[in-house]
CSV table of N, CA and C in Angstrom, one decimal:
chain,number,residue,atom,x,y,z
A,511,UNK,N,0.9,-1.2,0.0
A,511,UNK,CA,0.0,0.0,0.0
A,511,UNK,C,0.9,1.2,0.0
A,512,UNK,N,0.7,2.1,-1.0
A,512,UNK,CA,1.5,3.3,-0.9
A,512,UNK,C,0.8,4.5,0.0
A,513,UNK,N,1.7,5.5,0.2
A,513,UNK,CA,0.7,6.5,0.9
A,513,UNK,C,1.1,7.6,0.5
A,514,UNK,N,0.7,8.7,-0.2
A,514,UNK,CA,0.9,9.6,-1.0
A,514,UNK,C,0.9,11.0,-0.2
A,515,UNK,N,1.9,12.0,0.3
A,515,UNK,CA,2.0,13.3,1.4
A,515,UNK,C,2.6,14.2,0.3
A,516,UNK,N,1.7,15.5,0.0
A,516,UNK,CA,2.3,16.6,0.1
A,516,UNK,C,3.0,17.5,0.7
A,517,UNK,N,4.1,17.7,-0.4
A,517,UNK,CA,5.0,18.7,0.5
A,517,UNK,C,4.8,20.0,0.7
A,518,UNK,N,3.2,20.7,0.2
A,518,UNK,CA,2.6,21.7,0.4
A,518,UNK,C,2.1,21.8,-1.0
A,519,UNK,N,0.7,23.0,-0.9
A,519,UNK,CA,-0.2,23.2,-1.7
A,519,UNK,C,0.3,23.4,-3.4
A,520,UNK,N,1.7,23.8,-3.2
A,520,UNK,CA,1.8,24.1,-4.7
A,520,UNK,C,3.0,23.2,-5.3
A,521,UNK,N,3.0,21.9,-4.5
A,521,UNK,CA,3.8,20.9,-5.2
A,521,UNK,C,2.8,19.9,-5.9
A,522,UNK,N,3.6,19.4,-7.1
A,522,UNK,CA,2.8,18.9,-8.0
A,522,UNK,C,2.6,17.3,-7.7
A,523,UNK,N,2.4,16.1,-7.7
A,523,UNK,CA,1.9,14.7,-7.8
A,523,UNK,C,3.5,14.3,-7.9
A,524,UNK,N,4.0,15.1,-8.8
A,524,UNK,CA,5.3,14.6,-9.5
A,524,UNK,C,6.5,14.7,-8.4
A,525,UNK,N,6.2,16.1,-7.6
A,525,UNK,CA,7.2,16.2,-6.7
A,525,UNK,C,7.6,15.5,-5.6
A,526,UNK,N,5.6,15.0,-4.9
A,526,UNK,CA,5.3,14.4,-3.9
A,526,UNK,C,6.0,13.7,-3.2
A,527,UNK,N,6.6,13.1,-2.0
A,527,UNK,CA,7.7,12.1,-1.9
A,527,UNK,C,6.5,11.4,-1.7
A,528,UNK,N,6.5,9.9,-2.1
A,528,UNK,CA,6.0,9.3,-1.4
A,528,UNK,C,6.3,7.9,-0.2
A,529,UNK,N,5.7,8.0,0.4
A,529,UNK,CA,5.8,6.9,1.3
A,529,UNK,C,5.5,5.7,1.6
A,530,UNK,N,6.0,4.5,1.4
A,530,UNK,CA,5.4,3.2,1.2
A,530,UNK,C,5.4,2.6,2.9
A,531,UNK,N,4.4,2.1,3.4
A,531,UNK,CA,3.8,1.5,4.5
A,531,UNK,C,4.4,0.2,4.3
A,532,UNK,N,5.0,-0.7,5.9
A,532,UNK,CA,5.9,-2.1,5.6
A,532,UNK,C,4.7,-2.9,5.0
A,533,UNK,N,5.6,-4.1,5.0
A,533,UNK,CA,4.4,-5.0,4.5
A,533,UNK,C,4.1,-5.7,5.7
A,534,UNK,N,2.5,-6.1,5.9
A,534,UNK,CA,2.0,-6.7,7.3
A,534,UNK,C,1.6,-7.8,6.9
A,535,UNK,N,2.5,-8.7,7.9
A,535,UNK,CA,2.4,-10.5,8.1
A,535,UNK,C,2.6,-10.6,9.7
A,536,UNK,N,1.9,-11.7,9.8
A,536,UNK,CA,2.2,-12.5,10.8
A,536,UNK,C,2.5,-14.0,11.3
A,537,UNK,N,2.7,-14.7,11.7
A,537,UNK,CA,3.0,-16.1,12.0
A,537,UNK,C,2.1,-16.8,12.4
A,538,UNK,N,1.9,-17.8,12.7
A,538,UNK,CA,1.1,-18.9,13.1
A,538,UNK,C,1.8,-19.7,13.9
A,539,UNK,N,2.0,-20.0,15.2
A,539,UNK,CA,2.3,-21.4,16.1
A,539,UNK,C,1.6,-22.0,16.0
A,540,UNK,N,1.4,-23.4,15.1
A,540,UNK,CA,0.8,-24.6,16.0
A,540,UNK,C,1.5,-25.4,16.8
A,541,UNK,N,0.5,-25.8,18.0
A,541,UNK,CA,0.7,-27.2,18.4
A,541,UNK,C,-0.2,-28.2,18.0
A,542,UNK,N,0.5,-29.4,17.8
A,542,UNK,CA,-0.5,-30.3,16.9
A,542,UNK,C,0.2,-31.9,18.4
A,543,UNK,N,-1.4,-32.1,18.5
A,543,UNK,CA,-1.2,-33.0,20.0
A,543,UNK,C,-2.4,-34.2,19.7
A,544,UNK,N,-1.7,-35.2,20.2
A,544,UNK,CA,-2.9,-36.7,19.9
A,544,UNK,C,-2.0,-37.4,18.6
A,545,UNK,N,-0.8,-37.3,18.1
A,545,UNK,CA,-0.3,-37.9,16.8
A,545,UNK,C,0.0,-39.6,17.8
A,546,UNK,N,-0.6,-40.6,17.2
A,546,UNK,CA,-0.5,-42.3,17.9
A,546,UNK,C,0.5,-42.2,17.5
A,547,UNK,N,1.5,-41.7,16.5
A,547,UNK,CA,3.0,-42.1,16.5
A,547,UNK,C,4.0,-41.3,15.3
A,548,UNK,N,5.2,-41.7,15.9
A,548,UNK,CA,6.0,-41.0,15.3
A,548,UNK,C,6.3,-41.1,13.9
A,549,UNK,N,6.0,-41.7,12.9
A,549,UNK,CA,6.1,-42.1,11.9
A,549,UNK,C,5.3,-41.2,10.8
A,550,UNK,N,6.1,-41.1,9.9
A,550,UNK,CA,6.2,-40.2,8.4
A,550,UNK,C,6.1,-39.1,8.7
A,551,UNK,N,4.6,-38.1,8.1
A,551,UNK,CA,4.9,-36.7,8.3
A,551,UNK,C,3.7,-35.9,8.7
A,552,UNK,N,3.4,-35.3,9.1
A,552,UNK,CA,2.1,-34.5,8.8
A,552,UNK,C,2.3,-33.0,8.1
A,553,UNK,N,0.8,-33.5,7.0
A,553,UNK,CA,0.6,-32.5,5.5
A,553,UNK,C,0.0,-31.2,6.9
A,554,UNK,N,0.2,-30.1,6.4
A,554,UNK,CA,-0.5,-28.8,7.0
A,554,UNK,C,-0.9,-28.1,5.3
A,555,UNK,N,-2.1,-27.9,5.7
A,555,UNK,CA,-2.6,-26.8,4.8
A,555,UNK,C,-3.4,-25.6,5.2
A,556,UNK,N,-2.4,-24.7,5.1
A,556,UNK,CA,-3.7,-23.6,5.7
A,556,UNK,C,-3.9,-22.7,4.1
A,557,UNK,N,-5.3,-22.8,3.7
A,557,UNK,CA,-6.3,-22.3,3.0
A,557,UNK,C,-6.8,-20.9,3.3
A,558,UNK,N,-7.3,-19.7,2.5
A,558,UNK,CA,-8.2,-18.9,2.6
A,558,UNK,C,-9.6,-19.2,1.6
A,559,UNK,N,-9.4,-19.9,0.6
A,559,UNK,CA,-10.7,-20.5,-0.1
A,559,UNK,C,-11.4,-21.2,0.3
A,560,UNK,N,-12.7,-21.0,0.5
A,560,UNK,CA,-13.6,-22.4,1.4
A,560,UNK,C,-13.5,-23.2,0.1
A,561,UNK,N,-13.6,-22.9,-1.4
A,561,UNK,CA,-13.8,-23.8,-2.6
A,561,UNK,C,-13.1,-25.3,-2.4
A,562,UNK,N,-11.9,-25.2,-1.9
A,562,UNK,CA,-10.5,-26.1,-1.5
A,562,UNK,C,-10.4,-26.8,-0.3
A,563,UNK,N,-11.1,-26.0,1.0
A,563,UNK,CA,-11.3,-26.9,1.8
A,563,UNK,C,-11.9,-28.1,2.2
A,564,UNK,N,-11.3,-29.2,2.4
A,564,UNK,CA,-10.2,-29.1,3.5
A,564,UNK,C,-9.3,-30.1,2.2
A,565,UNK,N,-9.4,-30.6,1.1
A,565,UNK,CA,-8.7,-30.8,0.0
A,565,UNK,C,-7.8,-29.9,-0.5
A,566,UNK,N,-6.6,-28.9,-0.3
A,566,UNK,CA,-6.7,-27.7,-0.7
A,566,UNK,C,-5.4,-28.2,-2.2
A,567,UNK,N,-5.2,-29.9,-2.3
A,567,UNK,CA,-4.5,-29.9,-3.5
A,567,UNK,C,-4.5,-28.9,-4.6
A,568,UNK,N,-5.2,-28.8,-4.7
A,568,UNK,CA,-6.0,-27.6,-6.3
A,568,UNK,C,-6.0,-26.0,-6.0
A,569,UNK,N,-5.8,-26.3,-4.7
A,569,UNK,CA,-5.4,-24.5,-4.4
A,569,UNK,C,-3.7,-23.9,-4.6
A,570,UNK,N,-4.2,-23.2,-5.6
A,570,UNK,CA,-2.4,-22.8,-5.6
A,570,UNK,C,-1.9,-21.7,-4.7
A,571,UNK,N,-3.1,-20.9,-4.1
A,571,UNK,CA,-2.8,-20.0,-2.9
A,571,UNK,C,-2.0,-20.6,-1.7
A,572,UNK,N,-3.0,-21.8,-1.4
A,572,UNK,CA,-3.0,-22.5,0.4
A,572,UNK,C,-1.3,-22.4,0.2
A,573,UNK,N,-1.1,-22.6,1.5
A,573,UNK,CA,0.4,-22.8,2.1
A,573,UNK,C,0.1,-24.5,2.6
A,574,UNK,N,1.3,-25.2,2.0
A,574,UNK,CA,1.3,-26.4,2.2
A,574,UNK,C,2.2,-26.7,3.0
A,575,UNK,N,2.4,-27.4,3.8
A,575,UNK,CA,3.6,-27.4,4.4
A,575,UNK,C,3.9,-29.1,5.4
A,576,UNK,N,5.2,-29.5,4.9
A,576,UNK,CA,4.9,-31.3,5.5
A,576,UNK,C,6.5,-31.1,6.4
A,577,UNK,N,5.7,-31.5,7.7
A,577,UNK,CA,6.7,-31.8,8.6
A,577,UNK,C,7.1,-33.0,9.6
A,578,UNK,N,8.2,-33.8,9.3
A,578,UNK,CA,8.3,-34.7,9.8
A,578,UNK,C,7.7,-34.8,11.5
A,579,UNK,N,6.8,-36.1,11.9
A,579,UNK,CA,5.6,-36.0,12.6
A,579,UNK,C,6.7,-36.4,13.8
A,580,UNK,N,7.9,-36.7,13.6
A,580,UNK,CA,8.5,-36.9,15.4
A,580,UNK,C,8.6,-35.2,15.5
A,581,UNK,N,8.8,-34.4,14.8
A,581,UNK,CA,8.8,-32.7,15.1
A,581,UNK,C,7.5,-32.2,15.0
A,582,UNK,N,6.9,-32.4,14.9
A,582,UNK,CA,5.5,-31.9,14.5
A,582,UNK,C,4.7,-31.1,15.8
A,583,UNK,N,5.0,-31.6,16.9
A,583,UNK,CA,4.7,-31.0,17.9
A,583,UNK,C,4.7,-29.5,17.6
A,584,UNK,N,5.4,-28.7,17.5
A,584,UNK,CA,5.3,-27.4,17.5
A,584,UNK,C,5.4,-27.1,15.8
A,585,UNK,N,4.5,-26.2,14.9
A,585,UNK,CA,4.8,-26.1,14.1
A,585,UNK,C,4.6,-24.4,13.7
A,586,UNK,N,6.3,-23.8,13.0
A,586,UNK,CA,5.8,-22.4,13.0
A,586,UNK,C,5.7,-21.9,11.7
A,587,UNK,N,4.0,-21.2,10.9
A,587,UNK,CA,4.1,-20.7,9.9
A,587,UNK,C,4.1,-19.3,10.1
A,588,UNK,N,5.3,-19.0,9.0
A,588,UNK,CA,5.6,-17.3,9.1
A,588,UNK,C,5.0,-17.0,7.8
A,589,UNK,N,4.9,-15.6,7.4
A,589,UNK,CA,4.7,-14.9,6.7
A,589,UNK,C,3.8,-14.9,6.5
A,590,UNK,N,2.3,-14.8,7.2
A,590,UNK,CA,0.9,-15.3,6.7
A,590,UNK,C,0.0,-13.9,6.6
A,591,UNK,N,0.0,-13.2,5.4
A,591,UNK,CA,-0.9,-11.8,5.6
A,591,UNK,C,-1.9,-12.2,5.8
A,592,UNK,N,-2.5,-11.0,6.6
A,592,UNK,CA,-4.1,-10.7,7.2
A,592,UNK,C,-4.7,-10.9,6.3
A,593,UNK,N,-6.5,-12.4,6.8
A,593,UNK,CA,-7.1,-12.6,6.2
A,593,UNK,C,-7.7,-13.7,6.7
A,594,UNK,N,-8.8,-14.4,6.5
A,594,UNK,CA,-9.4,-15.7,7.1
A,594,UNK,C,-9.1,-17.2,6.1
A,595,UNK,N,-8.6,-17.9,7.5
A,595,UNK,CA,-8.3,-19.1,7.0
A,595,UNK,C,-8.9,-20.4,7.5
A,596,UNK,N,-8.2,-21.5,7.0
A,596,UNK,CA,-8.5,-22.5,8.1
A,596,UNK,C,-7.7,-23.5,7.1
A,597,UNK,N,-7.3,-24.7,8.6
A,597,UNK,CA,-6.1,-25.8,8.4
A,597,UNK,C,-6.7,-26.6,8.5
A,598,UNK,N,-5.8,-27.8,7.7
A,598,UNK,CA,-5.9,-28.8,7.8
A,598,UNK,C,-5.0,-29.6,7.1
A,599,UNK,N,-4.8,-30.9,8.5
A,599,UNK,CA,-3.6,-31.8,8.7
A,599,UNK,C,-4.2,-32.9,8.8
A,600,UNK,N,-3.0,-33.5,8.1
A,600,UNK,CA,-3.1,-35.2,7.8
A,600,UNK,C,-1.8,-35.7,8.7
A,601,UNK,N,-2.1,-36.7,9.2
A,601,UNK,CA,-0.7,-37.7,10.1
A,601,UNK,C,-0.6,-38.8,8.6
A,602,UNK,N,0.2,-38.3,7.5
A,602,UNK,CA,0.7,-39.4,6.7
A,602,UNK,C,1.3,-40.3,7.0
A,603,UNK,N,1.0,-41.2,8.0
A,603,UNK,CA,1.9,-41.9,8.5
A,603,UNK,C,2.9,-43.2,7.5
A,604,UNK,N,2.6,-43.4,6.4
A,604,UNK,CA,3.3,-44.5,5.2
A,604,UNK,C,4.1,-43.1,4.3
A,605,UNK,N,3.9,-41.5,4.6
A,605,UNK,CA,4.5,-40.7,3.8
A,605,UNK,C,4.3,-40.8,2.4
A,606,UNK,N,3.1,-41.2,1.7
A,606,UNK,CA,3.1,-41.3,0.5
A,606,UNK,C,2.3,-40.0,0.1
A,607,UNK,N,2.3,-39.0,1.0
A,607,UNK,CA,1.9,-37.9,0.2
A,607,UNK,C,0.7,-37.4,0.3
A,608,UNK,N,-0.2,-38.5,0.7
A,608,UNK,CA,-2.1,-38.6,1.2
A,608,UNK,C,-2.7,-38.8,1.5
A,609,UNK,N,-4.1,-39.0,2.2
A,609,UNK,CA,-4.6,-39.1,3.3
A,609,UNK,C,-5.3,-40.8,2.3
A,610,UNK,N,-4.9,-41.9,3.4
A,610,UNK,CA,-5.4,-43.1,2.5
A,610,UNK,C,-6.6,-43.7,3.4
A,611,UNK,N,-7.4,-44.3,2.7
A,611,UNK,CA,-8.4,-44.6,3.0
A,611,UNK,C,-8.8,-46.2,3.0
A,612,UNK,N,-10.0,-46.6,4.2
A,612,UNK,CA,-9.8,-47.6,4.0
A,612,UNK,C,-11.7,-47.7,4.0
A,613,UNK,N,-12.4,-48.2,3.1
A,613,UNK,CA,-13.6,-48.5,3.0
A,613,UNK,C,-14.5,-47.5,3.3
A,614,UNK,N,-13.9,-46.2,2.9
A,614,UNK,CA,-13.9,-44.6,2.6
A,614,UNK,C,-13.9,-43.8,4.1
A,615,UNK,N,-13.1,-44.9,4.6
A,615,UNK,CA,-13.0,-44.3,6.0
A,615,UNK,C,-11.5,-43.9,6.1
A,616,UNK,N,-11.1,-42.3,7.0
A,616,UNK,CA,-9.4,-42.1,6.5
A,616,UNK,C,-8.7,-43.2,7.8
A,617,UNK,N,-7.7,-43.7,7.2
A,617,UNK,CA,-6.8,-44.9,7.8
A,617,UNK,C,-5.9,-43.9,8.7
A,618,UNK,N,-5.5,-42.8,8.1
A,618,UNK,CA,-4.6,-42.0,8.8
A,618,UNK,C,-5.3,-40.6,9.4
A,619,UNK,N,-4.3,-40.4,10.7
A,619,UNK,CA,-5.0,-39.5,11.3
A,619,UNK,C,-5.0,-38.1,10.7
A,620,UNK,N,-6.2,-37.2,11.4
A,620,UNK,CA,-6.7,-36.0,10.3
A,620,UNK,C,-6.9,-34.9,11.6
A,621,UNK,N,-7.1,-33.7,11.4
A,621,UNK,CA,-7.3,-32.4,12.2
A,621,UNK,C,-7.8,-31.3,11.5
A,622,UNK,N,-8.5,-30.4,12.4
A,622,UNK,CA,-8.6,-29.0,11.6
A,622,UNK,C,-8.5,-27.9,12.8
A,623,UNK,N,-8.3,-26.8,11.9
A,623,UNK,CA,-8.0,-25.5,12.8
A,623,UNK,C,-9.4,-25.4,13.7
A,624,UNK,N,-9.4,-25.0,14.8
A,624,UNK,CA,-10.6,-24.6,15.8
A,624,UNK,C,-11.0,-26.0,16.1
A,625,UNK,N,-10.7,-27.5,16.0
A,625,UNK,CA,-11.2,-28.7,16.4
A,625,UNK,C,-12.7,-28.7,16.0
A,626,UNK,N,-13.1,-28.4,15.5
A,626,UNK,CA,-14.5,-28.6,15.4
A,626,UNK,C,-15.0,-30.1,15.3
A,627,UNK,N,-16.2,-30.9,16.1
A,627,UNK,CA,-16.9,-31.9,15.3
A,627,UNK,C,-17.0,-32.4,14.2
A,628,UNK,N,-16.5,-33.6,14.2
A,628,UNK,CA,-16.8,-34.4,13.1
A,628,UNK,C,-17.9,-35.0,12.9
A,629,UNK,N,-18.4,-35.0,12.3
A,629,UNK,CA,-19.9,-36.3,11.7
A,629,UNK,C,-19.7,-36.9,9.9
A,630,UNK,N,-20.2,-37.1,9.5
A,630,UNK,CA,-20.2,-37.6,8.6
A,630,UNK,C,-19.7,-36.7,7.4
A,631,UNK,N,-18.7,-36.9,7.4
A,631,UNK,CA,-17.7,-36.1,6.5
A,631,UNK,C,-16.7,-35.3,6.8
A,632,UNK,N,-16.4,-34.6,6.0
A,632,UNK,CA,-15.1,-33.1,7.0
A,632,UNK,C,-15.8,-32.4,7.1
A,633,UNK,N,-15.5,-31.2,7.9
A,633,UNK,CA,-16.0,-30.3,8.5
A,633,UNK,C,-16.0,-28.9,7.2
A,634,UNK,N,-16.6,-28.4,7.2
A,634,UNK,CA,-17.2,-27.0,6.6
A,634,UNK,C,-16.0,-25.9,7.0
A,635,UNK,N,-15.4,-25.0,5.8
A,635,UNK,CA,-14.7,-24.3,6.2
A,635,UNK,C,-14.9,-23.3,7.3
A,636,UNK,N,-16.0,-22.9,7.4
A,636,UNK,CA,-16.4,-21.7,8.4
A,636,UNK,C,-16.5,-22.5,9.9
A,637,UNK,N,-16.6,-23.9,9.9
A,637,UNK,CA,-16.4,-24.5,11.6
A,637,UNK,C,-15.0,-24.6,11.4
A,638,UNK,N,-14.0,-24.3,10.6
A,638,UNK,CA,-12.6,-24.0,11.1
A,638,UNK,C,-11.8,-22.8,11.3
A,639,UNK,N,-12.4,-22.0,10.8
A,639,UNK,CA,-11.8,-20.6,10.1
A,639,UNK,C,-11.4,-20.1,11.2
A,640,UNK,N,-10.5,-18.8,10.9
A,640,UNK,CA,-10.0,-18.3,12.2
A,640,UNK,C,-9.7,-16.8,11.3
A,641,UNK,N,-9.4,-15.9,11.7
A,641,UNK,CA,-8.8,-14.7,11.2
A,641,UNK,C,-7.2,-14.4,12.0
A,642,UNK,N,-6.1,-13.6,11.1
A,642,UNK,CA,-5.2,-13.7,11.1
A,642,UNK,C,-5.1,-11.8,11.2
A,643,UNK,N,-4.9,-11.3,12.0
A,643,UNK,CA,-4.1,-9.2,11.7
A,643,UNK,C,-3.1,-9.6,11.5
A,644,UNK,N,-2.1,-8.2,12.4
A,644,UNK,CA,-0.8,-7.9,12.4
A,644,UNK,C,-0.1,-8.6,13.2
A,645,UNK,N,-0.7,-9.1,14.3
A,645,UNK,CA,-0.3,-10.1,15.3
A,645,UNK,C,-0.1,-11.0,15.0
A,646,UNK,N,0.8,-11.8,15.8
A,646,UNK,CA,1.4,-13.2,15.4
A,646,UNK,C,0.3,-14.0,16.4
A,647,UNK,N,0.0,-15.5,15.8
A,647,UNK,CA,-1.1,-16.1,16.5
A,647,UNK,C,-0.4,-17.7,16.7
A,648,UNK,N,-1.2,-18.0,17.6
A,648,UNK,CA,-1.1,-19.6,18.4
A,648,UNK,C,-2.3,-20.4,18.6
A,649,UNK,N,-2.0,-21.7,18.0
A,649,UNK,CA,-3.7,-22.7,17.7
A,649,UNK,C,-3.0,-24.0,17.9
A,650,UNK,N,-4.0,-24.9,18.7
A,650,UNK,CA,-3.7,-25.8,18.7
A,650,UNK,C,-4.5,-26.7,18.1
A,651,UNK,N,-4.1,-28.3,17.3
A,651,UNK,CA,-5.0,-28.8,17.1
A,651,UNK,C,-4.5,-30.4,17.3
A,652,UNK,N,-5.7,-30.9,17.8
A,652,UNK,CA,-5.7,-32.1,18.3
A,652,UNK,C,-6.0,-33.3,17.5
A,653,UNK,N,-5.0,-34.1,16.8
A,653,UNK,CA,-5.4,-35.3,15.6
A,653,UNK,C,-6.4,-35.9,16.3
A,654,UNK,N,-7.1,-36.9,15.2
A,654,UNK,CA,-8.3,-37.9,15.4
A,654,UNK,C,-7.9,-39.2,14.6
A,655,UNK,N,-8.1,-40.2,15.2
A,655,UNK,CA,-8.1,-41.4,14.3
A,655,UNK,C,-9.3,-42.4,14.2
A,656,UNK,N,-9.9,-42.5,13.1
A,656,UNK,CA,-11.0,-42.9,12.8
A,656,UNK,C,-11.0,-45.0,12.6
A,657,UNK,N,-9.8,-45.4,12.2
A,657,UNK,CA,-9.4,-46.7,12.2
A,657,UNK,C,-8.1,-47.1,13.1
């Protein structure tokens, strides 16, 4: 965002100095707690499109991010500008990249931002959402294992 200050009434647009405002980001701590074990990685996707969620493969916005699940305990995403989002983690535990399934039920463990309820399917982007300012934020989220 620029910000445009005259240096008095009879300077022209051209003379103006202008002033550019930093750029505003913030970070994200998660703790991610309940993983049955240490094995492969957990996918993190934090999304601002509900269209993507909680699949956000096809989002070329979302921030993806795979972190080996013995570290996983604390996870820090920086640079996240102001805006509403919402996560979602997989415990890939075979590390092939995806959330696998067994008789359309997920084999590996799953999470979302704000913990919301599960029932019969994933959860709706707006039971995860969260907003992000200038401030740096901290969320935790608690895996689930369904098999």
């Amino acid at each position: 965002m620029a910000i445009l200050t005259l240096a008095g009434a009879s300077a022209s647009a051209s003379e103006a100095p202008i002033v550019i405002a930093p750029a505003v980001s913030a970070s994200i701590q998660l703790a991610v707690t309940g993983l049955r074990s240490t094995k492969g990685d957990v996918l993190v996707c934090l999304s601002s499109n509900p269209k993507y969620f909680p699949d956000c493969t096809k989002d070329d916005a979302a921030r993806k991010i795979k972190v080996d699940a013995a570290s996983a305990a604390n996870v820090m995403i920086s640079d996240v500008k102001p805006g509403t989002y919402a996560m979602a983690l997989i415990h890939d535990e075979n590390a092939n990249g995806k959330m696998d399934l067994r008789l359309f039920l997920p084999r590996e463990g799953f999470g979302f931002s704000r913990n919301p309820k599960i029932g019969f399917g994933p959860p709706k982007f707006k039971s995860a959402q969260f907003t992000i300012g200038a401030d740096n934020a901290s969320y935790a989220v608690k895996m689930k294992y369904m098999l």
